[in-house]
Amino acid sequence: MITRKDNTASRLKNVERQEWRLWSTAVLVTLMLTMGLVSFLLPHPHSGDKNLEGIQIIGVVRGLICLVLLFDVYVIYQHLQIFRIRRQLVEHEELFRLISENAADMIALVDADGKRIYNSPSYYKVLGYTPEELKETSAFEQIHVDDRERLQEAIEATRNTGAGQRMEYRMRHKDGSWRMLESTANAVLDSAGKVSNLVIVNRDITDRKRLEEQYRQSQKMEAVGRLSGGIAHDFNNLLGVMIGFAEILEIGLASSPELLDSVEEILKAGKRAGALTRQLLAFSRQQVLEPRILDLNNTIAEIEKMLRRIIGEDIVLTTRLDVELGRIRADEGQVEQVILNLAVNARDAMPDGGKLEVETANIEIDEEFVRQHSYPVKTGEYVLLKVTDSGIGMDAELQAHIFEPFFTTKEKGKGTGLGLATAYGIVKQSGGDIDVCSERGHGTTFKVYLPAVQGELESRSLQPGESSIPRERKTLLVVEDEQSLLKSTCRMLSDFGYQVLGASNGGDALRLSQQHAGEIDLVLADVVMPGMSGPELVAQLNIHETSMKVVYMSGYTGQQMGRSASFDEKSSFLMKPFTRQDLERKISEALQSTNVAVAVG
């Protein structure tokens, strides 16, 4: 609570004392001058003496001169005092001006009826309104209609009790957007102790609220990620069994078209389910990446034809790729997934057709950029991927939810709500950031920032169908705790021509390796197993099998390898559920590699 008596009494008393001294001195000097003049009019005892007449005239003149000089001295003194007081007032006004003009918070003084008396210049900086524009409106006109009643109740309580309270509400910016303000009202009491005015201090907390929302979003993603990760391991094992044995049946039923169609439908359903679990792991940033140095322009060029098929003929696709674009280190398949998801989102935003532009550029993020953006981002060199559509756009409220898992504006059954959430998770796990800029009716732009790196481009892994069964017979050790998946995997590897040793846990695998007379060329081990994990098993096997190659497999590695698990170049990773073709390609790549596996963990 603020009172004039407490805050300004001492300053006013000093001014009043100085003014009273000046007026008292003026009265005193005036009385002395008056008495002197009156004394000249009174009869003198020697007025009849002509000899003294000249002396009296000289005395009168001298007296008048002295009185005039005294008055002049006082006038000079008075003006000096007035000048000093005026200078003090100017200094105080300048101090108030500096405080009010440079304060980040918005300061307002309103009367008991809510009429604005004063608004600090920060209102213009924060909300875009000039003082003249604010004077023409009431204190409640720019407040959001849903918050207005609550704010009025708080101000009324302050008037009645004299005690201010803190609250949050939305206020309209001059451009039409809404800013979240944190407000504190304090009562100004008059000499009678009644509330005459209110001093309201508003602080813009929009960015803080956005960061808090992002933190809550990350917590929600963490919770959903834990849930999805917890079931992904077992679920992907089951899918692996279904897909594995369905592919074995597919080969055996080549001569029975009717049964073959049924098996193919089973395979399609299994692959769709596998894709869904990979999306769940992607948005929660718990999938395993196989990063390598890429040219983003090449990646876009390779999937451009696919993009055109996805978006349809009524959408014009254009690309603007920087020929001097820097390189990034990322999982190429995941980067392609980000581009495809953004393209699909753009297509859905242009139901009547439109334009889609994909652009790349080099960008340097400095401290100024960091200050201007609310989302966390590190300074440095980045490669920018920008995807812009001419669609229906989004308002601020919708933009706040677009990266949430399972959030969708589509009709029921027409979308999972994982597309943008998956893109967000992939970008964040790759060390980058993603931002969106959109307005209703003016399209949407997504900006993906990926850290730029130095180094030579790394070639893409062998594509499906490029691998071949090695001429010489290789020995493989397969370790998988799910018996059905172990059986189907060993069956497929045997069909490829490999000699296969199967074990259901780490202890059995160690015994098999010790009993086997020859050399084990490769171990295919599940990451998450009871008793002994895959990396722990490899650490012990490497003691004896120094030239052994390693392929890890898992449907979820978050429990053992960390949220952003990424295997080094000495080992490979096979994501569950995998197809016969995936398995053949990954094993062939690992055997042809010149790297020797190093124990992980």
PDB file of C-alpha atoms in Angstrom, residues 123-222:
ATOM      1  CA  TYR A 123       3.218   0.279 -22.840  1.00  0.00           C
ATOM      2  CA  TYR A 124       4.223   1.302 -26.333  1.00  0.00           C
ATOM      3  CA  LYS A 125       7.285  -0.975 -26.326  1.00  0.00           C
ATOM      4  CA  VAL A 126       5.379  -4.008 -25.070  1.00  0.00           C
ATOM      5  CA  LEU A 127       1.865  -3.557 -26.441  1.00  0.00           C
ATOM      6  CA  GLY A 128       2.320  -1.047 -29.265  1.00  0.00           C
ATOM      7  CA  TYR A 129      -0.059   1.601 -27.860  1.00  0.00           C
ATOM      8  CA  THR A 130       0.888   5.273 -27.611  1.00  0.00           C
ATOM      9  CA  PRO A 131      -0.066   7.203 -24.432  1.00  0.00           C
ATOM     10  CA  GLU A 132      -2.618   9.176 -26.446  1.00  0.00           C
ATOM     11  CA  GLU A 133      -4.321   5.974 -27.623  1.00  0.00           C
ATOM     12  CA  LEU A 134      -4.509   4.612 -24.087  1.00  0.00           C
ATOM     13  CA  LYS A 135      -5.974   7.848 -22.660  1.00  0.00           C
ATOM     14  CA  GLU A 136      -8.956   7.481 -24.977  1.00  0.00           C
ATOM     15  CA  THR A 137      -9.864   4.060 -23.563  1.00  0.00           C
ATOM     16  CA  SER A 138     -10.690   2.637 -20.150  1.00  0.00           C
ATOM     17  CA  ALA A 139      -8.300   0.444 -18.211  1.00  0.00           C
ATOM     18  CA  PHE A 140     -10.358  -2.656 -19.072  1.00  0.00           C
ATOM     19  CA  GLU A 141     -10.925  -2.218 -22.791  1.00  0.00           C
ATOM     20  CA  GLN A 142      -7.799  -4.128 -23.940  1.00  0.00           C
ATOM     21  CA  ILE A 143      -8.248  -6.911 -21.356  1.00  0.00           C
ATOM     22  CA  HIS A 144      -9.396 -10.302 -22.637  1.00  0.00           C
ATOM     23  CA  VAL A 145     -13.123 -10.686 -22.103  1.00  0.00           C
ATOM     24  CA  ASP A 146     -12.622 -13.955 -20.172  1.00  0.00           C
ATOM     25  CA  ASP A 147     -10.250 -12.236 -17.716  1.00  0.00           C
ATOM     26  CA  ARG A 148     -12.044  -8.895 -17.357  1.00  0.00           C
ATOM     27  CA  GLU A 149     -14.468  -9.854 -14.601  1.00  0.00           C
ATOM     28  CA  ARG A 150     -11.750 -11.510 -12.519  1.00  0.00           C
ATOM     29  CA  LEU A 151      -9.536  -8.411 -12.869  1.00  0.00           C
ATOM     30  CA  GLN A 152     -12.368  -6.064 -11.887  1.00  0.00           C
ATOM     31  CA  GLU A 153     -13.039  -8.142  -8.761  1.00  0.00           C
ATOM     32  CA  ALA A 154      -9.355  -7.962  -7.806  1.00  0.00           C
ATOM     33  CA  ILE A 155      -9.245  -4.171  -8.241  1.00  0.00           C
ATOM     34  CA  GLU A 156     -12.458  -3.758  -6.252  1.00  0.00           C
ATOM     35  CA  ALA A 157     -10.938  -5.826  -3.446  1.00  0.00           C
ATOM     36  CA  THR A 158      -7.873  -3.581  -3.493  1.00  0.00           C
ATOM     37  CA  ARG A 159     -10.065  -0.484  -3.243  1.00  0.00           C
ATOM     38  CA  ASN A 160     -11.972  -1.913  -0.265  1.00  0.00           C
ATOM     39  CA  THR A 161      -9.050  -3.314   1.683  1.00  0.00           C
ATOM     40  CA  GLY A 162      -6.196  -1.078   0.491  1.00  0.00           C
ATOM     41  CA  ALA A 163      -4.061  -4.211   0.030  1.00  0.00           C
ATOM     42  CA  GLY A 164      -2.869  -5.091  -3.452  1.00  0.00           C
ATOM     43  CA  GLN A 165      -2.766  -8.587  -4.924  1.00  0.00           C
ATOM     44  CA  ARG A 166      -0.942 -10.310  -7.750  1.00  0.00           C
ATOM     45  CA  MET A 167      -2.765 -11.858 -10.708  1.00  0.00           C
ATOM     46  CA  GLU A 168      -2.282 -12.908 -14.346  1.00  0.00           C
ATOM     47  CA  TYR A 169      -4.438 -11.938 -17.305  1.00  0.00           C
ATOM     48  CA  ARG A 170      -4.324 -11.473 -21.073  1.00  0.00           C
ATOM     49  CA  MET A 171      -4.080  -8.081 -22.754  1.00  0.00           C
ATOM     50  CA  ARG A 172      -4.485  -7.384 -26.442  1.00  0.00           C
ATOM     51  CA  HIS A 173      -1.482  -6.126 -28.398  1.00  0.00           C
ATOM     52  CA  LYS A 174      -2.107  -3.424 -30.962  1.00  0.00           C
ATOM     53  CA  ASP A 175      -1.497  -6.008 -33.732  1.00  0.00           C
ATOM     54  CA  GLY A 176      -4.376  -8.129 -32.378  1.00  0.00           C
ATOM     55  CA  SER A 177      -2.328 -10.824 -30.626  1.00  0.00           C
ATOM     56  CA  TRP A 178      -2.650 -11.530 -26.916  1.00  0.00           C
ATOM     57  CA  ARG A 179       0.112 -11.062 -24.344  1.00  0.00           C
ATOM     58  CA  MET A 180       0.087 -12.634 -20.906  1.00  0.00           C
ATOM     59  CA  LEU A 181       0.700 -10.088 -18.138  1.00  0.00           C
ATOM     60  CA  GLU A 182       1.510 -10.484 -14.458  1.00  0.00           C
ATOM     61  CA  SER A 183      -0.029  -7.555 -12.574  1.00  0.00           C
ATOM     62  CA  THR A 184       0.318  -6.079  -9.098  1.00  0.00           C
ATOM     63  CA  ALA A 185      -2.032  -3.327  -7.909  1.00  0.00           C
ATOM     64  CA  ASN A 186      -1.263  -1.020  -4.961  1.00  0.00           C
ATOM     65  CA  ALA A 187      -3.606   1.501  -3.394  1.00  0.00           C
ATOM     66  CA  VAL A 188      -2.736   5.199  -3.086  1.00  0.00           C
ATOM     67  CA  LEU A 189      -4.373   6.742  -0.009  1.00  0.00           C
ATOM     68  CA  ASP A 190      -5.291  10.387   0.396  1.00  0.00           C
ATOM     69  CA  SER A 191      -4.867  12.401   3.589  1.00  0.00           C
ATOM     70  CA  ALA A 192      -8.132  10.969   4.907  1.00  0.00           C
ATOM     71  CA  GLY A 193      -6.893   7.397   4.466  1.00  0.00           C
ATOM     72  CA  LYS A 194      -9.239   6.618   1.583  1.00  0.00           C
ATOM     73  CA  VAL A 195      -8.170   5.008  -1.715  1.00  0.00           C
ATOM     74  CA  SER A 196      -7.883   7.771  -4.287  1.00  0.00           C
ATOM     75  CA  ASN A 197      -5.830   6.081  -7.021  1.00  0.00           C
ATOM     76  CA  LEU A 198      -4.280   2.751  -7.916  1.00  0.00           C
ATOM     77  CA  VAL A 199      -0.718   2.147  -9.091  1.00  0.00           C
ATOM     78  CA  ILE A 200      -0.670  -0.936 -11.359  1.00  0.00           C
ATOM     79  CA  VAL A 201       2.607  -2.572 -12.357  1.00  0.00           C
ATOM     80  CA  ASN A 202       2.318  -5.027 -15.275  1.00  0.00           C
ATOM     81  CA  ARG A 203       5.025  -7.419 -16.428  1.00  0.00           C
ATOM     82  CA  ASP A 204       4.966  -9.226 -19.776  1.00  0.00           C
ATOM     83  CA  ILE A 205       5.383 -12.942 -19.001  1.00  0.00           C
ATOM     84  CA  THR A 206       4.329 -14.297 -22.393  1.00  0.00           C
ATOM     85  CA  ASP A 207       7.739 -15.807 -23.163  1.00  0.00           C
ATOM     86  CA  ARG A 208       8.023 -17.223 -19.664  1.00  0.00           C
ATOM     87  CA  LYS A 209       4.609 -18.853 -20.002  1.00  0.00           C
ATOM     88  CA  ARG A 210       5.649 -20.274 -23.373  1.00  0.00           C
ATOM     89  CA  LEU A 211       8.783 -21.783 -21.826  1.00  0.00           C
ATOM     90  CA  GLU A 212       6.719 -23.206 -18.976  1.00  0.00           C
ATOM     91  CA  GLU A 213       4.364 -24.719 -21.523  1.00  0.00           C
ATOM     92  CA  GLN A 214       7.312 -26.206 -23.393  1.00  0.00           C
ATOM     93  CA  TYR A 215       8.574 -27.672 -20.136  1.00  0.00           C
ATOM     94  CA  ARG A 216       5.166 -29.183 -19.411  1.00  0.00           C
ATOM     95  CA  GLN A 217       5.106 -30.463 -22.981  1.00  0.00           C
ATOM     96  CA  SER A 218       8.469 -32.147 -22.512  1.00  0.00           C
ATOM     97  CA  GLN A 219       7.209 -33.705 -19.288  1.00  0.00           C
ATOM     98  CA  LYS A 220       4.149 -35.056 -21.080  1.00  0.00           C
ATOM     99  CA  MET A 221       6.353 -36.423 -23.850  1.00  0.00           C
ATOM    100  CA  GLU A 222       8.608 -37.948 -21.213  1.00  0.00           C
TER     101      GLU A 222
END
